CSV table of C-alpha atoms and ligand atoms in Angstrom, one decimal:
chain,number,residue,atom,x,y,z
A,596,MET,CA,3.7,1.2,14.4
A,597,LEU,CA,3.3,1.7,10.6
A,598,PRO,CA,2.3,-1.3,8.7
A,599,CYS,CA,4.9,-2.1,6.1
A,600,VAL,CA,2.9,-3.0,2.8
A,601,TYR,CA,4.3,-4.9,-0.6
A,602,LEU,CA,2.5,-4.1,-3.2
A,603,VAL,CA,3.1,-7.4,-5.4
A,604,VAL,CA,2.7,-6.8,-9.2
A,605,PRO,CA,3.1,-9.5,-11.5
A,606,CYS,CA,4.0,-8.3,-15.1
A,607,TYR,CA,4.6,-10.0,-18.1
A,608,ASN,CA,5.8,-8.0,-21.1
A,609,GLU,CA,4.0,-5.0,-20.1
A,610,GLU,CA,6.7,-2.3,-21.3
A,611,GLU,CA,3.6,-0.6,-22.9
A,612,VAL,CA,2.0,0.4,-19.3
A,613,LEU,CA,4.6,-0.5,-16.8
A,614,PRO,CA,6.4,3.1,-16.4
A,615,GLU,CA,2.7,4.4,-15.7
A,616,THR,CA,1.8,1.8,-13.4
A,617,LEU,CA,4.9,2.3,-11.3
A,618,ARG,CA,4.3,6.2,-11.6
A,619,GLN,CA,0.6,5.7,-9.9
A,620,LEU,CA,1.7,3.2,-6.8
A,621,THR,CA,4.7,5.8,-6.5
A,622,ALA,CA,2.3,8.3,-6.4
A,623,LYS,CA,-0.1,6.1,-3.8
A,624,LEU,CA,2.8,5.3,-1.5
A,625,ASP,CA,4.3,8.5,-0.9
A,626,ALA,CA,0.6,9.8,-0.3
A,627,LEU,CA,0.2,6.8,2.1
A,628,HIS,CA,3.0,7.5,3.5
A,629,GLY,CA,2.3,11.5,4.0
A,630,ARG,CA,-0.9,10.5,5.8
A,631,GLY,CA,1.0,8.3,8.0
A,632,LEU,CA,-0.9,5.5,7.2
A,633,VAL,CA,2.2,3.4,6.0
A,634,ALA,CA,5.7,2.5,7.0
A,635,LYS,CA,9.1,3.8,4.8
A,636,SER,CA,9.8,0.5,4.7
A,637,SER,CA,6.9,-0.4,2.3
A,638,ARG,CA,8.0,-1.0,-1.4
A,639,ILE,CA,5.8,-1.8,-4.8
A,640,LEU,CA,7.5,-5.7,-6.0
A,641,PRO,CA,6.5,-5.9,-9.5
A,642,VAL,CA,7.7,-9.5,-10.4
A,643,ASP,CA,8.6,-9.8,-14.0
A,644,ASP,CA,7.4,-13.3,-15.5
A,645,GLY,CA,10.1,-13.7,-17.7
A,646,SER,CA,9.3,-11.2,-20.1
A,647,ARG,CA,10.5,-11.0,-23.4
A,648,ASP,CA,10.8,-7.3,-23.8
A,649,GLY,CA,11.5,-4.6,-22.0
A,650,THR,CA,9.9,-5.3,-18.7
A,651,TRP,CA,13.1,-6.1,-16.4
A,652,ALA,CA,15.3,-3.2,-18.1
A,653,ILE,CA,12.4,-0.9,-16.7
A,654,ILE,CA,12.1,-2.4,-13.3
A,655,ALA,CA,15.5,-2.0,-12.6
A,656,ALA,CA,16.0,1.4,-14.3
A,657,ALA,CA,13.3,2.6,-12.1
A,658,ALA,CA,14.4,1.2,-8.9
A,659,ALA,CA,17.8,2.7,-9.1
A,660,GLN,CA,16.2,5.9,-8.5
A,661,ASN,CA,13.0,5.2,-6.5
A,662,PRO,CA,13.1,4.0,-3.0
A,663,TRP,CA,9.9,2.3,-3.0
A,664,LEU,CA,11.1,-0.1,-5.6
A,665,SER,CA,12.0,-3.3,-5.5
A,666,GLY,CA,12.1,-6.0,-7.9
A,667,LEU,CA,11.8,-9.6,-8.6
A,668,LYS,CA,12.5,-11.9,-11.7
A,669,LEU,CA,11.4,-15.0,-12.3
A,670,SER,CA,13.9,-17.3,-14.7
A,671,ARG,CA,11.4,-18.0,-17.5
A,672,ASN,CA,7.5,-17.5,-17.8
A,673,CYS,CA,5.8,-19.3,-15.1
A,674,GLY,CA,2.1,-18.0,-15.5
A,675,HIS,CA,0.3,-15.4,-13.7
A,676,GLN,CA,-0.6,-17.2,-10.4
A,677,ASN,CA,3.5,-18.3,-10.2
A,678,ALA,CA,4.2,-14.9,-10.7
A,679,LEU,CA,1.6,-14.0,-8.0
A,680,LEU,CA,2.5,-16.4,-5.3
A,681,ALA,CA,6.7,-16.0,-6.2
A,682,GLY,CA,6.1,-12.2,-5.4
A,683,LEU,CA,3.9,-13.0,-1.8
A,684,MET,CA,6.5,-15.5,-0.8
A,685,PHE,CA,9.3,-13.0,-0.9
A,686,ALA,CA,7.1,-10.7,0.3
A,687,LYS,CA,5.7,-12.7,3.1
A,688,GLU,CA,8.8,-12.5,5.8
A,689,ARG,CA,9.9,-8.7,4.5
A,690,CYS,CA,6.0,-7.0,5.2
A,691,ASP,CA,3.1,-6.8,7.3
A,692,CYS,CA,0.5,-7.2,4.7
A,693,ALA,CA,1.1,-7.6,0.8
A,694,ILE,CA,-1.6,-6.6,-2.0
A,695,SER,CA,-1.3,-8.3,-4.7
A,696,LEU,CA,-2.5,-6.4,-8.3
A,697,ASP,CA,-2.2,-6.4,-11.6
A,698,ALA,CA,0.1,-4.5,-13.5
A,699,ASP,CA,-2.2,-2.8,-16.5
A,700,LEU,CA,-3.8,-0.7,-13.8
A,701,GLN,CA,-7.1,-2.3,-14.6
A,702,ASP,CA,-7.1,-2.7,-10.3
A,703,ASP,CA,-8.4,0.8,-8.7
A,704,VAL,CA,-5.2,2.2,-7.0
A,705,ALA,CA,-7.6,4.3,-5.3
A,706,ALA,CA,-8.7,1.3,-3.5
A,707,ILE,CA,-5.6,0.5,-1.3
A,708,ASP,CA,-7.0,2.8,1.0
A,709,ALA,CA,-9.6,1.0,2.1
A,710,PHE,CA,-8.3,-2.2,1.6
A,711,LEU,CA,-5.4,-1.1,4.3
A,712,GLU,CA,-8.8,0.3,6.5
A,713,ALA,CA,-10.1,-3.3,6.2
A,714,PHE,CA,-6.9,-4.2,7.7
A,715,ALA,CA,-6.4,-2.0,10.2
A,716,ALA,CA,-9.8,-2.5,11.3
A,717,GLY,CA,-8.9,-6.1,11.7
A,718,HIS,CA,-9.2,-8.0,8.6
A,719,GLU,CA,-6.3,-10.5,8.0
A,720,VAL,CA,-7.6,-11.0,3.8
A,721,VAL,CA,-9.1,-8.1,2.2
A,722,TYR,CA,-11.0,-8.8,-1.2
A,723,GLY,CA,-11.2,-6.6,-3.8
A,724,VAL,CA,-14.5,-7.5,-5.8
A,725,ARG,CA,-15.8,-5.9,-8.8
A,726,SER,CA,-18.8,-3.4,-8.6
A,727,SER,CA,-19.7,-4.1,-12.3
A,728,ARG,CA,-18.2,-5.8,-15.7
A,729,ALA,CA,-18.9,-3.2,-18.0
A,730,SER,CA,-15.3,-3.1,-18.7
A,731,ASP,CA,-15.5,-7.0,-20.0
A,732,SER,CA,-16.1,-7.7,-23.6
A,733,ILE,CA,-19.2,-10.0,-23.7
A,734,LEU,CA,-17.8,-12.7,-24.0
A,735,LYS,CA,-15.3,-12.1,-21.2
A,736,ARG,CA,-18.3,-11.2,-18.6
A,737,GLY,CA,-20.5,-14.2,-20.0
A,738,THR,CA,-17.5,-16.9,-19.9
A,739,ALA,CA,-16.2,-14.9,-16.1
A,740,GLN,CA,-19.7,-15.5,-14.8
A,741,GLY,CA,-20.4,-18.9,-16.3
A,742,PHE,CA,-17.0,-20.0,-14.4
A,743,TYR,CA,-18.0,-18.6,-10.6
A,744,ARG,CA,-21.3,-20.1,-10.9
A,745,LEU,CA,-19.5,-23.5,-12.1
A,746,MET,CA,-17.1,-23.3,-9.3
A,747,ARG,CA,-19.5,-22.9,-7.2
A,748,LEU,CA,-21.7,-25.7,-8.2
A,749,LEU,CA,-18.9,-28.2,-8.0
A,750,GLY,CA,-18.2,-27.2,-4.3
A,751,ALA,CA,-15.3,-25.3,-4.2
A,752,ASP,CA,-15.2,-21.6,-2.3
A,753,THR,CA,-14.5,-18.4,-4.4
A,754,VAL,CA,-15.3,-14.8,-4.4
A,755,TYR,CA,-17.3,-14.0,-6.8
A,756,ASN,CA,-16.6,-11.5,-8.8
A,757,HIS,CA,-13.0,-11.2,-7.0
A,758,ALA,CA,-9.9,-11.8,-9.4
A,759,ASP,CA,-6.4,-11.3,-7.6
A,760,TYR,CA,-6.4,-7.9,-6.3
A,761,ARG,CA,-6.5,-8.5,-2.6
A,762,LEU,CA,-5.0,-7.4,1.0
A,763,MET,CA,-3.4,-10.7,2.7
A,764,SER,CA,-1.7,-10.2,5.8
A,765,ARG,CA,1.8,-11.6,7.0
A,766,ARG,CA,0.0,-14.2,8.9
A,767,ALA,CA,-2.3,-15.6,5.8
A,768,LEU,CA,0.8,-15.2,3.9
A,769,ALA,CA,2.7,-17.8,6.2
A,770,ALA,CA,-0.6,-19.3,5.9
A,771,LEU,CA,-1.0,-19.7,2.1
A,772,GLY,CA,2.8,-20.8,2.1
A,773,GLU,CA,2.0,-24.2,4.0
A,774,TYR,CA,-0.1,-25.1,0.3
A,775,HIS,CA,2.0,-27.1,-1.2
A,776,GLU,CA,0.6,-27.9,-4.2
A,777,VAL,CA,1.9,-28.0,-7.6
A,778,ASN,CA,-1.3,-26.9,-9.6
A,779,LEU,CA,-2.1,-23.6,-7.2
A,780,PHE,CA,-5.1,-21.9,-7.8
A,781,LEU,CA,-4.8,-18.9,-5.5
A,782,ARG,CA,-8.5,-18.3,-5.9
A,783,GLY,CA,-9.3,-21.3,-4.4
A,784,VAL,CA,-6.8,-21.7,-1.8
A,785,VAL,CA,-7.4,-18.1,-0.5
A,786,PRO,CA,-10.9,-18.9,1.2
A,787,LEU,CA,-9.4,-21.9,2.3
A,788,VAL,CA,-6.9,-20.0,4.7
A,789,GLY,CA,-9.6,-18.6,6.6
A,790,PHE,CA,-9.0,-16.3,9.1
A,791,SER,CA,-10.9,-13.0,9.2
A,792,ALA,CA,-11.4,-12.3,5.8
A,793,THR,CA,-13.8,-8.9,4.4
A,794,THR,CA,-14.5,-7.2,0.7
A,795,VAL,CA,-13.9,-3.8,-0.8
A,796,GLU,CA,-15.7,-3.1,-4.2
A,797,TYR,CA,-13.7,-1.0,-6.5
A,798,GLU,CA,-14.3,0.0,-10.3
A,799,ARG,CA,-12.7,-2.2,-12.7
A,800,HIS,CA,-11.3,-0.2,-15.3
A,801,GLU,CA,-10.4,-0.8,-19.2
A,802,ARG,CA,-6.4,-1.4,-19.4
A,803,PHE,CA,-4.1,1.5,-19.7
A,804,ALA,CA,-1.6,0.0,-22.6
A,805,GLY,CA,-1.0,-3.3,-24.2
A,806,GLU,CA,-2.9,-6.4,-24.6
A,807,SER,CA,-4.5,-8.7,-22.4
A,808,LYS,CA,-1.9,-11.8,-21.9
A,809,TYR,CA,-5.3,-14.0,-21.2
A,810,PRO,CA,-6.1,-15.1,-24.3
A,811,LEU,CA,-9.2,-17.0,-24.8
A,812,LYS,CA,-7.1,-20.2,-24.8
A,813,LYS,CA,-5.5,-19.7,-21.3
A,814,MET,CA,-8.5,-18.2,-19.6
A,815,ILE,CA,-10.0,-22.0,-21.0
A,816,ALA,CA,-6.8,-23.8,-19.5
A,817,PHE,CA,-7.0,-21.5,-16.1
A,818,ALA,CA,-10.8,-22.2,-15.8
A,819,LEU,CA,-9.9,-26.0,-16.4
A,820,GLU,CA,-6.8,-25.5,-13.5
A,821,GLY,CA,-9.3,-24.0,-11.1
A,822,ILE,CA,-12.0,-26.9,-11.7
A,823,THR,CA,-9.4,-29.8,-11.5
A,824,SER,CA,-7.4,-28.9,-8.3
A,825,PHE,CA,-10.4,-28.5,-6.5
A,826,SER,CA,-13.0,-30.9,-7.2
A,827,VAL,CA,-13.2,-34.6,-7.7
A,828,LYS,CA,-17.1,-34.1,-8.9
A,829,PRO,CA,-16.5,-35.1,-12.9
A,830,LEU,CA,-15.3,-38.2,-11.2
A,831,GLN,CA,-18.5,-39.1,-9.5
A,832,LEU,CA,-20.3,-37.9,-12.5
A,833,ILE,CA,-19.1,-41.2,-14.3
A,834,LEU,CA,-20.6,-43.1,-11.8
A,835,ALA,CA,-23.5,-41.5,-12.3
A,836,LEU,CA,-23.6,-42.0,-16.2
A,837,GLY,CA,-22.4,-45.6,-15.9
A,838,LEU,CA,-25.5,-46.7,-13.6
A,839,ALA,CA,-27.5,-44.5,-16.2
A,840,VAL,CA,-26.4,-46.5,-18.9
A,841,SER,CA,-26.9,-49.9,-17.2
A,842,ALA,CA,-30.4,-49.0,-16.4
A,843,LEU,CA,-30.6,-48.3,-20.2
A,844,SER,CA,-28.9,-51.4,-21.5
A,845,VAL,CA,-31.8,-53.1,-18.9
A,846,ALA,CA,-34.1,-51.2,-21.3
A,847,GLY,CA,-32.3,-52.5,-24.0
A,848,LEU,CA,-32.5,-55.8,-23.4
A,849,LEU,CA,-36.1,-55.9,-23.1
A,850,TYR,CA,-36.4,-54.0,-26.5
A,851,ALA,CA,-34.2,-56.5,-28.1
A,852,LEU,CA,-35.9,-59.7,-26.5
A,853,ILE,CA,-39.3,-58.7,-27.9
A,854,SER,CA,-37.7,-58.2,-31.3
A,855,LYS,CA,-36.0,-61.3,-31.3
A,856,LEU,CA,-39.6,-62.9,-29.5
A,857,ALA,CA,-41.5,-61.0,-32.7
A,858,GLY,CA,-39.4,-62.5,-35.0
A,859,ASN,CA,-38.1,-59.6,-36.6
A,860,ALA,CA,-34.5,-59.6,-35.4
A,861,VAL,CA,-31.1,-60.7,-38.0
A,862,GLN,CA,-29.3,-63.4,-36.2
A,863,GLY,CA,-26.9,-62.3,-33.4
A,864,TRP,CA,-28.0,-58.5,-33.3
A,865,THR,CA,-29.7,-59.2,-29.8
A,866,ALA,CA,-26.6,-60.6,-27.9
A,867,THR,CA,-24.9,-58.0,-29.5
A,868,MET,CA,-27.1,-54.9,-28.8
A,869,PHE,CA,-27.3,-56.7,-25.1
A,870,SER,CA,-23.3,-56.6,-24.4
A,871,ILE,CA,-22.7,-53.3,-26.1
A,872,TRP,CA,-25.0,-51.6,-23.2
A,873,LEU,CA,-24.4,-53.7,-20.8
A,874,LEU,CA,-20.6,-53.5,-21.0
A,875,GLY,CA,-20.7,-50.2,-21.4
A,876,GLY,CA,-22.7,-49.7,-18.6
A,877,ILE,CA,-20.3,-52.0,-16.2
A,878,GLN,CA,-17.4,-50.4,-18.2
A,879,LEU,CA,-18.4,-47.1,-16.7
A,880,ILE,CA,-19.0,-48.0,-13.5
A,881,CYS,CA,-15.8,-49.6,-12.9
A,882,ILE,CA,-13.9,-46.3,-14.2
A,883,SER,CA,-15.8,-44.7,-11.5
A,884,VAL,CA,-14.3,-46.8,-8.7
A,885,VAL,CA,-11.1,-46.6,-10.0
A,886,GLY,CA,-11.4,-42.5,-10.5
A,887,SER,CA,-12.6,-42.5,-6.9
A,888,TYR,CA,-9.3,-43.7,-5.5
A,889,VAL,CA,-7.7,-41.8,-7.9
A,890,GLY,CA,-8.9,-39.4,-6.5
A,891,LYS,CA,-8.0,-39.6,-3.0
A,892,ILE,CA,-4.5,-40.3,-4.2
A,893,TYR,CA,-5.1,-36.6,-6.0
A,894,GLN,CA,-6.1,-35.2,-2.6
A,895,GLU,CA,-3.0,-36.6,-0.9
A,896,VAL,CA,-0.7,-36.2,-2.4
A,897,LYS,CA,-1.5,-32.0,-2.8
A,898,ALA,CA,-0.7,-32.7,1.1
A,899,ARG,CA,-3.0,-29.2,2.1
A,900,PRO,CA,-2.6,-28.7,5.6
A,901,LYS,CA,-5.8,-29.8,7.8
A,902,TYR,CA,-6.0,-26.9,10.0
A,903,LEU,CA,-4.8,-23.6,10.3
A,904,ILE,CA,-4.6,-21.9,13.8
A,905,GLU,CA,-5.5,-18.7,14.2
A,906,LYS,CA,-5.2,-17.9,18.1
A,907,SER,CA,-4.1,-19.9,21.3
A,908,ILE,CA,-3.8,-19.3,24.7
A,909,ASP,CA,-0.2,-20.6,25.6
A,910,GLU,CA,1.0,-19.1,28.8
A,911,THR,CA,3.7,-21.1,30.9
B,830,LIG,N1,1.0,-12.1,-16.4
B,830,LIG,C1,1.5,-13.0,-16.1
B,830,LIG,N2,2.2,-13.7,-16.3
B,830,LIG,C2,1.1,-14.6,-17.5
B,830,LIG,C3,0.4,-13.4,-18.0
B,830,LIG,C4,0.2,-12.2,-17.5
B,830,LIG,O1,2.6,-12.4,-15.0
B,830,LIG,O2,2.1,-15.2,-17.8
B,830,LIG,C5,0.4,-10.8,-15.4
B,830,LIG,C6,0.4,-9.5,-16.5
B,830,LIG,O3,1.4,-8.9,-16.6
B,830,LIG,C7,-1.3,-8.6,-15.4
B,830,LIG,C8,-2.1,-10.0,-15.1
B,830,LIG,O4,-1.1,-11.1,-15.1
B,830,LIG,O5,-0.3,-7.9,-14.6
B,830,LIG,C9,-2.9,-10.0,-15.6
B,830,LIG,O6,-2.7,-10.2,-17.2
B,830,LIG,P1,-4.1,-9.6,-18.0
B,830,LIG,O7,-4.3,-8.3,-17.8
B,830,LIG,O8,-3.6,-10.0,-19.1
B,830,LIG,O9,-5.2,-10.8,-17.8
B,830,LIG,P2,-7.0,-9.7,-18.6
B,830,LIG,O10,-7.3,-8.6,-17.1
B,830,LIG,O11,-7.0,-10.0,-19.4
B,830,LIG,O12,-7.1,-10.7,-17.8
B,831,LIG,MG1,-5.9,-7.3,-17.3
């Protein structure tokens, strides 16, 4: 049986590039179908993330003529990650595997062949990993690499240099649907899903047309989102800080006492110094205790599945 493949493409104000993207993806599906690699039921699924330009008009017009084309339109701009999830969840009951890729053709369409080969070989998740960051600005390259390192340091398992160009099998998609957290950071959640995974390298191109929808402000918000939805380490750092300040306060106390005994402290200074430092330290420790409980609540409300079954032997 040929696999039914869904190509999920989040689009936000992409009218400049979308016609070309749809043309290339259509050509890709034609070619793959011609070579007997994908089923006729495969689809390109652009997800219009509340665009203000002609994006939806382009999708609707193209879908009327192009049998490969479906389309989803979100009620408003929900952000890249949510648009992607909407597309994947729509695809999950309809496909054998879904490949997510950006609308701006930065993700090399040619790599789809390698994705499908890995899928045919039995992998349930295939990560597209960029072979170089030559097409990025120095700022973007530096911040992105710093981000991956920081995430690793904080204990979240992300795939290095992998954005959201990836293939997921129907089963991996169903598992992803079990993650009910509101603050969804797909790059962190997909590795948690597990199953057999592999990577495919690809060359990341320049944006074909239009401008990046991720200005620095959004990128920082995205990075913070990633960290705070995956790690309670920042809470633990408060404890370390509190302990350090408390220890310092002891040194400060000694200093203040010596100054007083030596007679070069004004009235009331010793007690003031002491209370500021010691109380500051104690307060930080107390906040960290509260924080550790908040951290637990935070883990609980996310209600992540504690396990996902890969196989079972169940012959009755
Ligand atoms: N995107 C989206 N919603 C948004 C912002 C971006 O669906 O609120 C889409 C956008 O259309 C593109 C992908 O997410 O297909 C990646 O965005 P972009 O190329 O602007 O980011 P960059 O490659 O510059 O990081
Ligand atoms: Mg882009």
